[in-house]
CSV table of C-alpha atoms and ligand atoms in Angstrom, one decimal:
chain,number,residue,atom,x,y,z
A,1,UNK,CA,30.4,-17.0,36.8
A,2,UNK,CA,28.7,-15.4,33.5
A,3,UNK,CA,26.0,-12.8,35.3
A,4,UNK,CA,27.1,-9.0,35.4
A,5,UNK,CA,23.6,-6.4,36.7
A,6,UNK,CA,23.7,-3.0,37.0
A,7,UNK,CA,21.3,-1.4,39.0
A,8,UNK,CA,20.2,2.1,39.2
A,9,UNK,CA,20.8,3.1,43.3
A,10,UNK,CA,18.4,5.9,43.9
A,11,UNK,CA,15.1,7.2,42.6
A,12,UNK,CA,15.5,6.2,38.4
A,13,UNK,CA,17.7,8.1,35.7
A,14,UNK,CA,21.0,7.1,37.1
A,15,UNK,CA,22.5,6.7,32.9
A,16,UNK,CA,22.4,3.5,33.2
A,17,UNK,CA,22.1,3.0,29.6
A,18,UNK,CA,25.4,4.7,29.1
A,19,UNK,CA,26.5,1.8,31.3
A,20,UNK,CA,24.5,-1.0,29.9
A,21,UNK,CA,26.0,0.3,26.2
A,22,UNK,CA,29.7,0.3,27.7
A,23,UNK,CA,29.4,-3.8,29.6
A,24,UNK,CA,28.1,-4.8,26.2
A,25,UNK,CA,31.1,-5.6,24.5
A,26,UNK,CA,31.6,-8.2,27.1
A,27,UNK,CA,28.6,-9.8,26.9
A,28,UNK,CA,26.5,-12.4,25.1
A,29,UNK,CA,23.6,-12.0,25.7
A,30,UNK,CA,21.6,-8.1,27.5
A,31,UNK,CA,18.5,-8.4,30.1
A,32,UNK,CA,15.7,-5.9,30.3
A,33,UNK,CA,13.8,-8.4,33.7
A,34,UNK,CA,11.3,-5.8,34.9
A,35,UNK,CA,9.3,-2.6,34.2
A,36,UNK,CA,7.9,-1.6,30.6
A,37,UNK,CA,7.5,1.2,28.9
A,38,UNK,CA,7.7,4.3,31.6
A,39,UNK,CA,12.0,3.7,31.1
A,40,UNK,CA,13.7,5.5,29.1
A,41,UNK,CA,17.0,5.2,28.0
A,42,UNK,CA,20.1,7.2,26.6
A,43,UNK,CA,22.9,6.1,24.7
A,44,UNK,CA,25.7,8.5,22.6
A,45,UNK,CA,27.5,6.3,20.4
A,46,UNK,CA,29.4,7.6,17.3
A,47,UNK,CA,28.0,10.9,17.8
A,48,UNK,CA,24.9,9.8,17.5
A,49,UNK,CA,21.7,9.9,20.2
A,50,UNK,CA,19.5,7.0,20.7
A,51,UNK,CA,16.8,7.1,22.9
A,52,UNK,CA,15.0,3.3,23.4
A,53,UNK,CA,11.8,2.7,26.1
A,54,UNK,CA,11.9,-2.0,25.9
A,55,UNK,CA,14.7,-2.4,24.0
A,56,UNK,CA,17.6,-3.2,24.9
A,57,UNK,CA,20.6,-0.7,24.6
A,58,UNK,CA,23.3,-4.4,23.4
A,59,UNK,CA,21.0,-3.8,20.3
A,60,UNK,CA,23.2,-1.0,19.1
A,61,UNK,CA,25.8,-3.4,19.2
A,62,UNK,CA,27.3,-6.7,17.2
A,63,UNK,CA,27.3,-10.0,18.7
A,64,UNK,CA,24.7,-9.4,20.9
A,65,UNK,CA,21.6,-10.7,21.3
A,66,UNK,CA,19.0,-9.4,23.4
A,67,UNK,CA,16.2,-10.5,25.7
A,68,UNK,CA,12.9,-8.6,26.7
A,69,UNK,CA,12.0,-11.4,29.8
A,70,UNK,CA,8.6,-11.9,31.4
A,71,UNK,CA,8.8,-9.8,34.1
A,72,UNK,CA,8.5,-7.1,31.6
A,73,UNK,CA,5.2,-5.7,31.4
A,74,UNK,CA,5.1,-5.0,27.0
A,75,UNK,CA,3.4,-2.0,25.3
A,76,UNK,CA,3.6,-3.7,22.2
A,77,UNK,CA,3.0,-0.4,20.3
A,78,UNK,CA,6.4,1.2,22.1
A,79,UNK,CA,8.3,-2.3,21.0
A,80,UNK,CA,7.9,-1.6,17.3
A,81,UNK,CA,7.6,1.8,17.6
A,82,UNK,CA,11.2,1.3,18.5
A,83,UNK,CA,11.6,-2.3,15.5
A,84,UNK,CA,11.1,0.6,12.7
A,85,UNK,CA,12.7,3.2,14.2
A,86,UNK,CA,15.8,0.8,15.2
A,87,UNK,CA,15.8,-0.6,10.9
A,88,UNK,CA,15.4,2.9,9.6
A,89,UNK,CA,18.4,4.4,11.1
A,90,UNK,CA,20.0,0.3,9.9
A,91,UNK,CA,20.8,-0.7,12.6
A,92,UNK,CA,19.8,-4.6,12.7
A,93,UNK,CA,16.8,-5.6,14.7
A,94,UNK,CA,15.9,-9.1,13.0
A,95,UNK,CA,17.6,-12.5,15.0
A,96,UNK,CA,19.0,-10.4,17.4
A,97,UNK,CA,16.0,-9.4,20.0
A,98,UNK,CA,14.0,-11.7,21.6
A,99,UNK,CA,10.6,-11.3,24.0
A,100,UNK,CA,9.9,-13.6,26.2
A,101,UNK,CA,6.3,-15.1,25.9
A,102,UNK,CA,5.1,-15.0,29.4
A,103,UNK,CA,5.4,-11.4,28.5
A,104,UNK,CA,2.4,-9.5,30.1
A,105,UNK,CA,0.9,-7.0,27.7
A,106,UNK,CA,-0.2,-3.5,28.1
A,107,UNK,CA,-3.6,-2.8,27.0
A,108,UNK,CA,-5.7,0.3,25.8
A,109,UNK,CA,-7.2,-0.4,29.7
A,110,UNK,CA,-4.0,-0.3,31.0
A,111,UNK,CA,-3.7,3.3,29.9
A,112,UNK,CA,-7.3,4.6,31.0
A,113,UNK,CA,-7.3,3.0,33.9
A,114,UNK,CA,-3.4,4.3,34.7
A,115,UNK,CA,-4.8,8.3,34.0
A,116,UNK,CA,-8.1,7.5,35.9
A,117,UNK,CA,-5.9,6.3,38.6
A,118,UNK,CA,-3.4,8.0,39.4
A,119,UNK,CA,-4.8,11.0,41.8
A,120,UNK,CA,-6.4,8.8,43.5
A,121,UNK,CA,-4.0,7.9,46.7
A,122,UNK,CA,-5.8,7.6,49.9
A,123,UNK,CA,-4.9,10.9,51.2
A,124,UNK,CA,-5.7,12.5,47.8
A,125,UNK,CA,-2.3,12.8,46.2
A,126,UNK,CA,-0.9,11.3,43.2
A,127,UNK,CA,1.9,9.0,42.3
A,128,UNK,CA,2.7,10.9,39.4
A,129,UNK,CA,3.0,8.0,36.9
A,130,UNK,CA,4.3,7.9,33.4
A,131,UNK,CA,1.2,7.1,32.7
A,132,UNK,CA,2.5,3.9,30.2
A,133,UNK,CA,-0.4,1.3,31.9
A,134,UNK,CA,2.7,0.3,34.5
A,135,UNK,CA,0.8,-0.3,37.4
A,136,UNK,CA,-2.6,-1.6,35.8
A,137,UNK,CA,-1.1,-4.3,33.7
A,138,UNK,CA,1.5,-6.1,36.6
A,139,UNK,CA,-2.3,-5.4,38.7
A,140,UNK,CA,-4.3,-7.3,36.6
A,141,UNK,CA,-0.4,-10.1,35.3
A,142,UNK,CA,-1.3,-11.2,39.9
A,143,UNK,CA,-5.2,-10.5,39.6
A,144,UNK,CA,-4.4,-13.5,36.7
A,145,UNK,CA,-8.1,-13.3,35.6
A,146,UNK,CA,-7.9,-10.5,32.9
A,147,UNK,CA,-4.7,-10.9,32.3
A,148,UNK,CA,-3.1,-11.5,29.0
A,149,UNK,CA,0.3,-12.0,28.0
A,150,UNK,CA,2.5,-12.1,25.0
A,151,UNK,CA,2.5,-15.9,24.4
A,152,UNK,CA,-2.0,-15.6,24.7
A,153,UNK,CA,-1.5,-13.6,21.1
A,154,UNK,CA,-1.6,-16.4,18.8
A,155,UNK,CA,-3.8,-19.0,20.7
A,156,UNK,CA,-7.2,-19.5,18.5
A,157,UNK,CA,-9.1,-18.2,21.5
A,158,UNK,CA,-7.3,-14.9,22.1
A,159,UNK,CA,-10.2,-13.7,20.3
A,160,UNK,CA,-12.8,-14.9,23.2
A,161,UNK,CA,-10.3,-13.5,25.4
A,162,UNK,CA,-10.5,-9.3,24.6
A,163,UNK,CA,-14.6,-10.1,24.9
A,164,UNK,CA,-14.3,-11.8,28.0
A,165,UNK,CA,-11.7,-8.6,29.6
A,166,UNK,CA,-12.8,-5.9,27.4
A,167,UNK,CA,-16.6,-6.6,28.8
A,168,UNK,CA,-15.1,-6.6,32.2
A,169,UNK,CA,-13.2,-3.1,31.9
A,170,UNK,CA,-15.8,-0.9,30.4
A,171,UNK,CA,-18.4,-2.7,32.7
A,172,UNK,CA,-15.5,-1.0,35.8
A,173,UNK,CA,-14.5,1.5,33.4
A,174,UNK,CA,-17.9,3.7,32.5
A,175,UNK,CA,-19.0,3.5,36.2
A,176,UNK,CA,-16.1,5.0,37.2
A,177,UNK,CA,-17.0,9.2,37.7
A,178,UNK,CA,-13.5,11.3,38.3
A,179,UNK,CA,-14.9,14.1,39.8
A,180,UNK,CA,-15.2,16.8,37.5
A,181,UNK,CA,-14.4,15.0,34.8
A,182,UNK,CA,-15.9,12.5,32.7
A,183,UNK,CA,-16.0,8.4,32.2
A,184,UNK,CA,-13.9,7.5,29.0
A,185,UNK,CA,-15.6,6.4,26.3
A,186,UNK,CA,-16.8,2.6,25.8
A,187,UNK,CA,-13.6,0.3,24.4
A,188,UNK,CA,-14.0,-1.3,21.7
A,189,UNK,CA,-12.7,-4.8,22.0
A,190,UNK,CA,-13.3,-6.4,17.7
A,191,UNK,CA,-10.6,-3.0,16.8
A,192,UNK,CA,-9.0,-4.1,19.8
A,193,UNK,CA,-8.2,-7.7,18.5
A,194,UNK,CA,-8.1,-6.2,15.0
A,195,UNK,CA,-4.5,-4.1,16.2
A,196,UNK,CA,-3.9,-6.3,18.4
A,197,UNK,CA,-3.8,-9.5,15.8
A,198,UNK,CA,-1.3,-7.2,13.8
A,199,UNK,CA,0.2,-6.5,16.7
A,200,UNK,CA,1.6,-9.6,16.9
A,201,UNK,CA,2.3,-10.9,13.8
A,202,UNK,CA,4.3,-8.3,13.5
A,203,UNK,CA,6.4,-9.3,16.5
A,204,UNK,CA,6.4,-13.2,15.7
A,205,UNK,CA,9.6,-13.8,14.3
A,206,UNK,CA,10.7,-12.7,18.5
A,207,UNK,CA,9.1,-13.9,20.5
A,208,UNK,CA,10.4,-17.2,22.8
A,209,UNK,CA,10.7,-19.4,26.1
A,210,UNK,CA,13.0,-16.8,27.3
A,211,UNK,CA,13.8,-18.5,30.5
A,212,UNK,CA,15.0,-22.0,28.7
A,213,UNK,CA,17.0,-19.4,25.7
A,214,UNK,CA,18.6,-18.1,29.0
A,215,UNK,CA,19.0,-20.8,31.6
A,216,UNK,CA,21.0,-22.8,28.5
A,217,UNK,CA,22.9,-19.2,28.3
A,218,UNK,CA,24.1,-19.2,31.9
A,219,UNK,CA,24.7,-23.2,32.0
A,220,UNK,CA,26.7,-22.8,28.9
A,221,UNK,CA,28.8,-20.1,30.5
A,222,UNK,CA,27.5,-17.8,28.9
A,223,UNK,CA,28.1,-13.6,29.6
A,224,UNK,CA,24.8,-12.5,31.2
A,225,UNK,CA,24.5,-8.6,31.7
A,226,UNK,CA,21.4,-7.5,33.2
A,227,UNK,CA,20.8,-4.0,32.6
A,228,UNK,CA,17.8,-2.7,35.8
A,229,UNK,CA,14.8,0.4,34.8
A,230,UNK,CA,14.3,2.6,37.6
A,231,UNK,CA,16.3,3.1,40.2
A,232,UNK,CA,16.2,1.0,43.8
A,233,UNK,CA,13.7,3.6,45.5
A,234,UNK,CA,11.3,3.0,43.4
A,235,UNK,CA,10.9,-1.5,44.0
A,236,UNK,CA,6.9,-1.8,44.2
A,237,UNK,CA,8.5,-3.7,48.2
A,238,UNK,CA,11.0,-2.4,49.2
A,239,UNK,CA,11.3,1.5,47.5
A,240,UNK,CA,9.6,4.1,49.3
A,241,UNK,CA,6.0,3.3,49.0
A,242,UNK,CA,4.2,4.4,47.3
A,243,UNK,CA,5.8,6.8,45.6
A,244,UNK,CA,6.4,3.2,43.6
A,245,UNK,CA,6.9,1.7,40.1
A,246,UNK,CA,5.3,-1.2,39.5
A,247,UNK,CA,7.5,-3.7,40.1
A,248,UNK,CA,11.3,-5.0,42.1
A,249,UNK,CA,13.1,-2.8,40.2
A,250,UNK,CA,16.3,-3.4,43.5
A,251,UNK,CA,18.4,-6.4,42.9
A,252,UNK,CA,15.5,-8.5,44.0
A,253,UNK,CA,14.5,-8.0,40.9
A,254,UNK,CA,16.5,-10.2,39.0
A,255,UNK,CA,16.1,-13.0,39.7
A,256,UNK,CA,12.0,-13.0,39.6
A,257,UNK,CA,12.3,-11.0,36.7
A,258,UNK,CA,14.2,-13.0,34.0
A,259,UNK,CA,13.6,-16.7,36.2
A,260,UNK,CA,18.3,-16.9,36.0
A,261,UNK,CA,19.5,-18.0,39.8
A,262,UNK,CA,20.8,-15.6,41.2
A,263,UNK,CA,23.5,-17.1,42.4
A,264,UNK,CA,24.8,-17.1,38.6
A,265,UNK,CA,25.5,-13.6,39.2
A,266,UNK,CA,28.2,-12.3,39.5
A,267,UNK,CA,29.6,-9.2,39.2
A,268,UNK,CA,26.8,-6.5,40.7
A,269,UNK,CA,27.5,-3.3,39.7
A,270,UNK,CA,25.8,0.3,41.1
A,271,UNK,CA,25.2,3.1,39.0
A,272,UNK,CA,24.0,6.3,40.8
A,273,UNK,CA,24.1,9.2,39.2
A,274,UNK,CA,27.5,12.0,41.5
A,275,UNK,CA,23.1,13.9,43.0
A,276,UNK,CA,19.6,13.2,43.4
A,277,UNK,CA,16.6,13.8,41.5
A,278,UNK,CA,13.4,12.0,40.8
A,279,UNK,CA,10.7,12.4,38.8
A,280,UNK,CA,6.6,12.1,39.7
A,281,UNK,CA,5.9,12.8,43.2
A,282,UNK,CA,7.0,11.1,46.5
A,283,UNK,CA,9.4,12.2,49.0
A,284,UNK,CA,12.9,13.6,48.0
A,285,UNK,CA,15.0,14.8,51.4
A,286,UNK,CA,17.7,16.1,50.0
A,287,UNK,CA,15.7,18.4,47.3
A,288,UNK,CA,17.3,21.3,46.4
A,289,UNK,CA,14.2,23.8,45.3
A,290,UNK,CA,16.1,26.7,44.3
A,291,UNK,CA,20.3,27.9,42.6
A,292,UNK,CA,21.9,24.5,43.3
A,293,UNK,CA,18.9,22.4,42.1
A,294,UNK,CA,18.5,25.2,38.4
A,295,UNK,CA,22.1,24.5,38.2
A,296,UNK,CA,21.6,20.2,38.6
A,297,UNK,CA,18.7,20.3,36.5
A,298,UNK,CA,20.3,22.1,33.4
A,299,UNK,CA,23.7,21.4,33.6
A,300,UNK,CA,22.5,17.8,34.4
A,301,UNK,CA,19.6,18.8,31.3
A,302,UNK,CA,18.1,16.5,34.2
A,303,UNK,CA,14.5,16.1,31.7
A,304,UNK,CA,12.4,13.3,31.4
A,305,UNK,CA,13.1,11.2,27.9
A,306,UNK,CA,9.4,8.9,28.0
A,307,UNK,CA,7.3,12.5,29.9
A,308,UNK,CA,9.8,15.2,29.3
A,309,UNK,CA,8.2,16.3,32.6
A,310,UNK,CA,12.1,18.1,34.8
A,311,UNK,CA,12.7,16.1,37.0
A,312,UNK,CA,13.2,17.4,40.5
A,313,UNK,CA,17.1,17.3,41.4
A,314,UNK,CA,18.9,17.9,44.5
A,315,UNK,CA,22.0,16.4,46.8
A,316,UNK,CA,23.7,12.7,47.0
A,317,UNK,CA,22.0,11.5,48.9
A,318,UNK,CA,24.0,8.2,51.0
A,319,UNK,CA,21.4,7.3,54.0
A,320,UNK,CA,19.4,5.6,50.9
A,321,UNK,CA,21.6,4.9,48.1
A,322,UNK,CA,23.4,2.6,51.0
A,323,UNK,CA,20.5,0.9,51.8
A,324,UNK,CA,19.6,0.1,48.2
A,325,UNK,CA,23.5,-1.0,47.2
A,326,UNK,CA,23.1,-3.2,50.6
A,327,UNK,CA,19.7,-4.5,48.8
A,328,UNK,CA,20.7,-5.0,45.7
A,329,UNK,CA,24.2,-6.9,46.5
A,330,UNK,CA,26.4,-3.9,45.2
A,331,UNK,CA,29.9,-4.7,44.6
A,332,UNK,CA,31.3,-1.9,42.9
A,333,UNK,CA,30.3,1.3,42.6
A,334,UNK,CA,29.6,3.6,38.6
A,335,UNK,CA,29.3,7.1,39.7
A,336,UNK,CA,27.0,9.1,36.3
A,337,UNK,CA,27.3,12.5,35.4
A,338,UNK,CA,30.1,13.8,38.1
A,339,UNK,CA,30.6,16.6,35.4
A,340,UNK,CA,27.4,18.1,36.1
A,341,UNK,CA,28.7,18.7,40.2
A,342,UNK,CA,31.2,21.7,38.0
A,343,UNK,CA,30.8,25.6,39.2
A,344,UNK,CA,29.7,24.9,42.6
A,345,UNK,CA,31.1,26.5,45.8
A,346,UNK,CA,30.9,23.4,47.4
A,347,UNK,CA,28.7,20.3,47.8
A,348,UNK,CA,26.6,18.0,50.5
A,349,UNK,CA,26.1,14.9,50.7
A,350,UNK,CA,23.6,13.6,52.8
A,351,UNK,CA,24.8,11.6,55.8
A,352,UNK,CA,22.5,11.3,58.1
A,353,UNK,CA,18.4,12.4,59.0
A,354,UNK,CA,17.2,13.8,61.9
A,355,UNK,CA,14.1,12.7,62.1
A,356,UNK,CA,11.9,13.9,65.1
A,357,UNK,CA,14.7,15.1,66.9
A,358,UNK,CA,16.6,12.0,66.7
A,359,UNK,CA,19.3,10.6,63.9
A,360,UNK,CA,19.2,7.9,61.9
A,361,UNK,CA,21.0,7.1,59.1
A,362,UNK,CA,19.1,3.5,58.8
A,363,UNK,CA,17.0,3.9,55.4
A,364,UNK,CA,13.0,4.1,57.0
A,365,UNK,CA,10.6,2.0,56.4
A,366,UNK,CA,7.6,4.4,56.3
A,367,UNK,CA,7.1,6.9,53.9
A,368,UNK,CA,5.4,9.2,57.3
A,369,UNK,CA,9.1,9.3,58.9
A,370,UNK,CA,10.9,10.1,55.9
A,371,UNK,CA,8.5,12.5,54.7
A,372,UNK,CA,9.4,13.9,57.5
A,373,UNK,CA,13.8,13.6,57.4
A,374,UNK,CA,15.4,16.2,57.8
A,375,UNK,CA,18.8,15.8,56.0
A,376,UNK,CA,22.2,15.8,57.9
A,377,UNK,CA,24.5,17.0,55.2
A,378,UNK,CA,28.5,16.2,55.3
A,379,UNK,CA,29.6,19.2,53.1
A,380,UNK,CA,32.9,19.4,51.5
A,381,UNK,CA,34.5,21.7,48.5
A,382,UNK,CA,33.5,21.9,45.5
A,383,UNK,CA,35.7,22.5,42.0
A,384,UNK,CA,35.5,24.6,39.2
A,385,UNK,CA,37.4,22.5,36.2
A,386,UNK,CA,35.6,21.3,33.5
A,387,UNK,CA,35.7,17.6,33.8
A,388,UNK,CA,34.1,16.7,30.7
A,389,UNK,CA,37.5,16.2,28.9
A,390,UNK,CA,38.3,13.9,31.8
A,391,UNK,CA,40.0,10.2,30.3
A,392,UNK,CA,41.8,9.2,34.2
A,393,UNK,CA,41.3,9.3,37.0
A,394,UNK,CA,44.5,11.5,37.1
A,395,UNK,CA,42.2,14.3,35.3
A,396,UNK,CA,40.0,14.8,37.6
A,397,UNK,CA,41.1,17.7,41.0
A,398,UNK,CA,42.3,16.9,44.1
A,399,UNK,CA,38.2,18.1,45.1
A,400,UNK,CA,36.8,15.7,43.0
A,401,UNK,CA,38.0,13.0,44.3
A,402,UNK,CA,37.0,14.0,47.5
A,403,UNK,CA,34.0,13.7,46.7
A,404,UNK,CA,34.6,10.6,44.9
A,405,UNK,CA,35.3,9.5,48.6
A,406,UNK,CA,32.8,10.0,50.1
A,407,UNK,CA,30.8,8.4,47.9
A,408,UNK,CA,32.8,5.3,48.9
A,409,UNK,CA,33.5,5.3,52.0
A,410,UNK,CA,29.9,6.3,53.3
A,411,UNK,CA,28.5,3.2,50.7
A,412,UNK,CA,30.7,0.6,51.9
A,413,UNK,CA,31.8,0.0,48.0
A,414,UNK,CA,34.8,0.6,46.2
A,415,UNK,CA,33.7,2.6,43.6
A,416,UNK,CA,35.3,1.3,40.1
A,417,UNK,CA,33.8,3.5,37.3
A,418,UNK,CA,33.7,7.6,36.6
A,419,UNK,CA,31.8,9.2,34.4
A,420,UNK,CA,32.0,12.8,33.4
A,421,UNK,CA,29.5,13.3,29.8
A,422,UNK,CA,27.5,11.9,27.6
A,423,UNK,CA,29.9,9.4,25.5
A,424,UNK,CA,31.1,6.1,25.6
A,425,UNK,CA,35.0,8.2,25.8
A,426,UNK,CA,33.9,10.2,28.1
A,427,UNK,CA,34.1,7.5,31.0
A,428,UNK,CA,37.3,6.0,33.8
A,429,UNK,CA,37.8,3.7,34.5
A,430,UNK,CA,39.6,2.2,37.6
A,431,UNK,CA,40.7,-0.9,39.0
A,432,UNK,CA,37.9,-2.4,41.5
A,433,UNK,CA,39.5,-2.0,44.3
A,434,UNK,CA,40.9,1.3,43.0
A,435,UNK,CA,37.8,2.7,44.7
A,436,UNK,CA,39.9,3.1,48.7
A,437,UNK,CA,42.8,5.2,46.6
A,438,UNK,CA,41.0,8.3,46.2
A,439,UNK,CA,42.5,10.9,48.7
A,440,UNK,CA,38.9,12.1,51.2
A,441,UNK,CA,39.9,15.4,52.2
A,442,UNK,CA,38.4,16.4,55.7
A,443,UNK,CA,35.2,17.5,55.9
A,444,UNK,CA,34.7,20.9,56.4
A,445,UNK,CA,31.2,21.0,58.6
A,446,UNK,CA,28.2,18.9,59.5
A,447,UNK,CA,24.7,19.8,60.2
A,448,UNK,CA,20.8,19.4,60.0
A,449,UNK,CA,20.0,21.3,56.8
B,501,LIG,P1,4.8,3.9,36.6
B,501,LIG,O1,6.0,3.3,36.4
B,501,LIG,O2,4.3,5.0,35.3
B,501,LIG,O3,3.6,3.9,37.6
B,501,LIG,O4,5.4,5.3,38.1
B,501,LIG,C1,5.2,5.1,39.0
B,501,LIG,C2,7.1,6.4,40.0
B,501,LIG,O5,8.2,5.8,38.7
B,501,LIG,C3,6.4,7.7,38.8
B,501,LIG,O6,7.1,8.8,39.9
B,501,LIG,C4,6.9,7.5,37.7
B,501,LIG,O7,7.8,9.2,37.7
B,501,LIG,C5,8.6,6.5,38.4
B,501,LIG,N1,9.4,6.4,37.1
B,501,LIG,C6,8.6,5.1,36.3
B,501,LIG,N2,9.8,5.2,35.3
B,501,LIG,C7,10.6,6.0,35.7
B,501,LIG,C8,12.4,5.7,34.9
B,501,LIG,O8,12.8,5.4,34.2
B,501,LIG,N3,13.4,7.1,35.9
B,501,LIG,C9,13.0,7.3,36.9
B,501,LIG,N4,11.3,8.2,37.0
B,501,LIG,C10,10.5,6.8,36.5
């Protein structure tokens, strides 16, 4: 079967972009199937750094077709900015990029709603969204009556559609008086229509029925790489709701977002960082708001690609990652940023939670339980070696072997790829079955934090 899928198993930012870039060479198509310009991936290639949000990083390679499917919400301005950036740096985009005509389009009212609504969770909390209008655009998609898809931008009644939606949105937005703030200015339907008509013309060469293209591709044995955005713990249905994104960012989203049935996928790679990070609100049970967290943030350059917000950092949470590995049908693991752990005397992996005095290894379905969860850690020896030069598993110190073996054991899957730096070359590939051969030392302790 011709499909490979790359899924982040944590709260996003697992360095999936690097892995996708590496795997692209073995595929004919690279597909984004959910999320939007809230995602950010950084690829370092040939000494150059590329930051992409909507366009699959496969665009950097020749001979690969990049596809943005209908499960994505598309901000045309972001897409055009990325296309222009790529072309100005000598990357050919025309003929290599397809955008689904089913993709729902992000409009200024979505961004306005995102900014107005975040912070109004019942109880007063904030999701801490990226402010890119993602949630409101998905809300309109599900609501249907105010939704506009990319294909609609080319219809004769596009202007009437904009008038209808803007009239409704203006009544909604201008009546919305945030406490202590002023209601937003009314939207100008004519100006938005002109702007989006121009965007539509610019994007016209890329628009296609991508579901048909991809079904033809898999049925003809072409190799397709599905690139998940965000991480499985941010999945709208199965993540840490309500502190999630608005799409199915776990493996369950591949088929619905792309239109390609799961039966065509035979390799699911779960990507984890060697530790945990989270940006925005919501529980992070293993968070280290101390010198350890600082070490991880500074060594791992843990600042958001899209919003530049500092990421919250903590120990690896095996309870959470085991749950999402099962949820996403993961066959094998890629452990990224292992080098960042260098210099810490001991390392901890959360192997269970204590919730109200009960020890649990099942990831809680209710946010309140997760908020009260106290991690139970297994302590492992650290290493002082600089791993960034390691190219084979034999180059890693025994403590790093032990750490990888522990992750593999907890998640019940082999670790087949290890990343020790941002460059393509800083990657160790192991035989898929070799995960079991990482040597696991005896734990030095196990206690609630
Ligand atoms: P939204 O996707 O902008 O609605 O944000 C919802 C939550 O998902 C917030 O906590 C964001 O910080 C988080 N989020 C969205 N996209 C990403 C991502 O690509 N990496 C990490 N977190 C993300």
